[in-house]
């Protein structure tokens, strides 16, 4: 039974996924359906977390929109996510950056990683 589930999940994985980690600033291109039309919407922000693995892997991105913090969570291998573009790599020392929710202004930034 377990082998059957694994084979089904492997068939649903995307061939190419962008390399990004927690703390990176990314631009997510997501497909949005409005009635009978479909368009691409861009969401740019900091990656707060990545969790699970395989076909069930999800990631959460946070941005400020009109002074209000907005978070969205997407499945990494979802067909609604067209592509993920890494804008800058952040230096994060922990796996989940929940502390950014309580920060305002310059304190809410993640330092850039020098590679």
Short mmCIF file of the C-alpha atoms (twelve columns), coordinates in Angstrom:
data_MODEL
# 
_entry.id   MODEL 
# 
loop_
_atom_site.group_PDB 
_atom_site.id 
_atom_site.type_symbol 
_atom_site.label_atom_id 
_atom_site.label_alt_id 
_atom_site.label_comp_id 
_atom_site.label_asym_id 
_atom_site.label_seq_id 
_atom_site.Cartn_x 
_atom_site.Cartn_y 
_atom_site.Cartn_z 
_atom_site.pdbx_PDB_model_num 
ATOM 1   C CA . UNK A 1   0.000   0.000  0.000   1 
ATOM 2   C CA . UNK A 2   2.775   2.426  0.902   1 
ATOM 3   C CA . UNK A 3   4.557   1.850  -2.431  1 
ATOM 4   C CA . UNK A 4   1.369   2.706  -4.323  1 
ATOM 5   C CA . UNK A 5   1.049   6.054  -2.518  1 
ATOM 6   C CA . UNK A 6   4.717   6.848  -3.125  1 
ATOM 7   C CA . UNK A 7   4.424   6.163  -6.859  1 
ATOM 8   C CA . UNK A 8   1.343   8.386  -7.160  1 
ATOM 9   C CA . UNK A 9   3.036   11.238 -5.262  1 
ATOM 10  C CA . UNK A 10  6.224   10.988 -7.332  1 
ATOM 11  C CA . UNK A 11  4.179   11.387 -10.516 1 
ATOM 12  C CA . UNK A 12  2.758   14.686 -9.188  1 
ATOM 13  C CA . UNK A 13  6.119   16.296 -8.353  1 
ATOM 14  C CA . UNK A 14  7.319   19.187 -10.507 1 
ATOM 15  C CA . UNK A 15  10.434  18.565 -12.578 1 
ATOM 16  C CA . UNK A 16  12.118  21.877 -11.695 1 
ATOM 17  C CA . UNK A 17  11.655  23.732 -8.418  1 
ATOM 18  C CA . UNK A 18  13.532  26.921 -7.517  1 
ATOM 19  C CA . UNK A 19  16.179  26.620 -4.802  1 
ATOM 20  C CA . UNK A 20  15.101  28.837 -1.911  1 
ATOM 21  C CA . UNK A 21  15.248  28.690 1.876   1 
ATOM 22  C CA . UNK A 22  13.678  30.353 4.864   1 
ATOM 23  C CA . UNK A 23  14.517  34.073 4.990   1 
ATOM 24  C CA . UNK A 24  14.819  34.488 1.232   1 
ATOM 25  C CA . UNK A 25  12.826  37.157 -0.562  1 
ATOM 26  C CA . UNK A 26  10.873  35.481 -3.354  1 
ATOM 27  C CA . UNK A 27  8.416   36.432 -6.055  1 
ATOM 28  C CA . UNK A 28  5.661   33.808 -6.486  1 
ATOM 29  C CA . UNK A 29  3.747   33.730 -9.775  1 
ATOM 30  C CA . UNK A 30  0.363   32.147 -9.042  1 
ATOM 31  C CA . UNK A 31  -2.517  31.407 -11.406 1 
ATOM 32  C CA . UNK A 32  -5.818  32.995 -10.360 1 
ATOM 33  C CA . UNK A 33  -9.190  32.077 -11.872 1 
ATOM 34  C CA . UNK A 34  -11.784 34.821 -12.133 1 
ATOM 35  C CA . UNK A 35  -14.957 33.476 -13.699 1 
ATOM 36  C CA . UNK A 36  -13.950 31.953 -17.017 1 
ATOM 37  C CA . UNK A 37  -10.640 33.868 -17.285 1 
ATOM 38  C CA . UNK A 38  -7.279  32.940 -15.848 1 
ATOM 39  C CA . UNK A 39  -4.466  35.371 -15.051 1 
ATOM 40  C CA . UNK A 40  -1.128  35.368 -13.243 1 
ATOM 41  C CA . UNK A 41  -0.818  37.221 -9.960  1 
ATOM 42  C CA . UNK A 42  2.562   38.055 -8.403  1 
ATOM 43  C CA . UNK A 43  3.123   37.858 -4.632  1 
ATOM 44  C CA . UNK A 44  6.488   39.104 -3.364  1 
ATOM 45  C CA . UNK A 45  7.696   38.695 0.203   1 
ATOM 46  C CA . UNK A 46  9.880   36.877 2.716   1 
ATOM 47  C CA . UNK A 47  9.686   33.105 3.168   1 
ATOM 48  C CA . UNK A 48  8.646   32.423 6.780   1 
ATOM 49  C CA . UNK A 49  8.632   28.646 6.678   1 
ATOM 50  C CA . UNK A 50  8.909   25.493 4.599   1 
ATOM 51  C CA . UNK A 51  7.372   22.352 5.968   1 
ATOM 52  C CA . UNK A 52  6.784   18.688 5.152   1 
ATOM 53  C CA . UNK A 53  8.419   17.142 2.112   1 
ATOM 54  C CA . UNK A 54  7.737   15.453 -1.168  1 
ATOM 55  C CA . UNK A 55  4.400   16.182 -2.832  1 
ATOM 56  C CA . UNK A 56  2.947   17.664 0.367   1 
ATOM 57  C CA . UNK A 57  5.638   20.319 0.855   1 
ATOM 58  C CA . UNK A 58  4.319   23.823 1.521   1 
ATOM 59  C CA . UNK A 59  5.886   27.234 2.010   1 
ATOM 60  C CA . UNK A 60  4.590   30.460 3.537   1 
ATOM 61  C CA . UNK A 61  5.429   33.946 2.257   1 
ATOM 62  C CA . UNK A 62  4.793   37.180 4.172   1 
ATOM 63  C CA . UNK A 63  4.624   40.723 2.810   1 
ATOM 64  C CA . UNK A 64  3.378   44.128 3.910   1 
ATOM 65  C CA . UNK A 65  0.432   45.460 1.923   1 
ATOM 66  C CA . UNK A 66  -0.835  48.959 2.797   1 
ATOM 67  C CA . UNK A 67  0.644   48.670 6.284   1 
ATOM 68  C CA . UNK A 68  -0.952  45.293 6.985   1 
ATOM 69  C CA . UNK A 69  0.971   42.017 7.091   1 
ATOM 70  C CA . UNK A 70  -0.311  39.441 4.606   1 
ATOM 71  C CA . UNK A 71  0.733   35.777 4.625   1 
ATOM 72  C CA . UNK A 72  -0.031  33.157 1.996   1 
ATOM 73  C CA . UNK A 73  0.755   29.470 2.036   1 
ATOM 74  C CA . UNK A 74  1.170   27.466 -1.167  1 
ATOM 75  C CA . UNK A 75  1.879   23.825 -1.919  1 
ATOM 76  C CA . UNK A 76  5.301   23.777 -3.578  1 
ATOM 77  C CA . UNK A 77  4.323   21.312 -6.319  1 
ATOM 78  C CA . UNK A 78  0.887   22.814 -6.999  1 
ATOM 79  C CA . UNK A 79  -0.139  23.510 -10.610 1 
ATOM 80  C CA . UNK A 80  -1.429  26.935 -9.479  1 
ATOM 81  C CA . UNK A 81  2.147   28.044 -8.726  1 
ATOM 82  C CA . UNK A 82  3.692   28.850 -12.114 1 
ATOM 83  C CA . UNK A 83  7.176   29.737 -10.918 1 
ATOM 84  C CA . UNK A 84  9.123   30.982 -7.921  1 
ATOM 85  C CA . UNK A 85  11.764  33.630 -8.484  1 
ATOM 86  C CA . UNK A 86  14.394  34.248 -5.787  1 
ATOM 87  C CA . UNK A 87  15.151  37.953 -5.497  1 
ATOM 88  C CA . UNK A 88  17.650  37.848 -2.621  1 
ATOM 89  C CA . UNK A 89  18.985  35.264 -0.216  1 
ATOM 90  C CA . UNK A 90  18.437  35.963 3.471   1 
ATOM 91  C CA . UNK A 91  20.545  34.941 6.443   1 
ATOM 92  C CA . UNK A 92  18.265  32.980 8.779   1 
ATOM 93  C CA . UNK A 93  19.464  31.051 11.802  1 
ATOM 94  C CA . UNK A 94  16.244  29.192 12.458  1 
ATOM 95  C CA . UNK A 95  13.728  27.125 10.503  1 
ATOM 96  C CA . UNK A 96  10.601  29.194 11.175  1 
ATOM 97  C CA . UNK A 97  10.670  32.999 11.231  1 
ATOM 98  C CA . UNK A 98  7.460   33.601 13.201  1 
ATOM 99  C CA . UNK A 99  9.135   36.408 15.155  1 
ATOM 100 C CA . UNK A 100 8.869   38.637 12.050  1 
ATOM 101 C CA . UNK A 101 5.114   38.881 12.651  1 
ATOM 102 C CA . UNK A 102 5.719   41.055 15.725  1 
ATOM 103 C CA . UNK A 103 8.344   43.306 14.115  1 
ATOM 104 C CA . UNK A 104 7.712   46.641 12.401  1 
ATOM 105 C CA . UNK A 105 9.868   48.703 10.041  1 
ATOM 106 C CA . UNK A 106 13.571  47.951 9.647   1 
ATOM 107 C CA . UNK A 107 13.456  45.338 12.426  1 
ATOM 108 C CA . UNK A 108 11.169  43.214 10.224  1 
ATOM 109 C CA . UNK A 109 13.919  42.749 7.625   1 
ATOM 110 C CA . UNK A 110 16.148  39.707 7.269   1 
ATOM 111 C CA . UNK A 111 19.846  40.371 6.656   1 
ATOM 112 C CA . UNK A 112 21.137  39.441 3.224   1 
ATOM 113 C CA . UNK A 113 23.354  36.374 3.022   1 
ATOM 114 C CA . UNK A 114 26.743  36.900 1.425   1 
ATOM 115 C CA . UNK A 115 27.755  33.947 -0.722  1 
# 
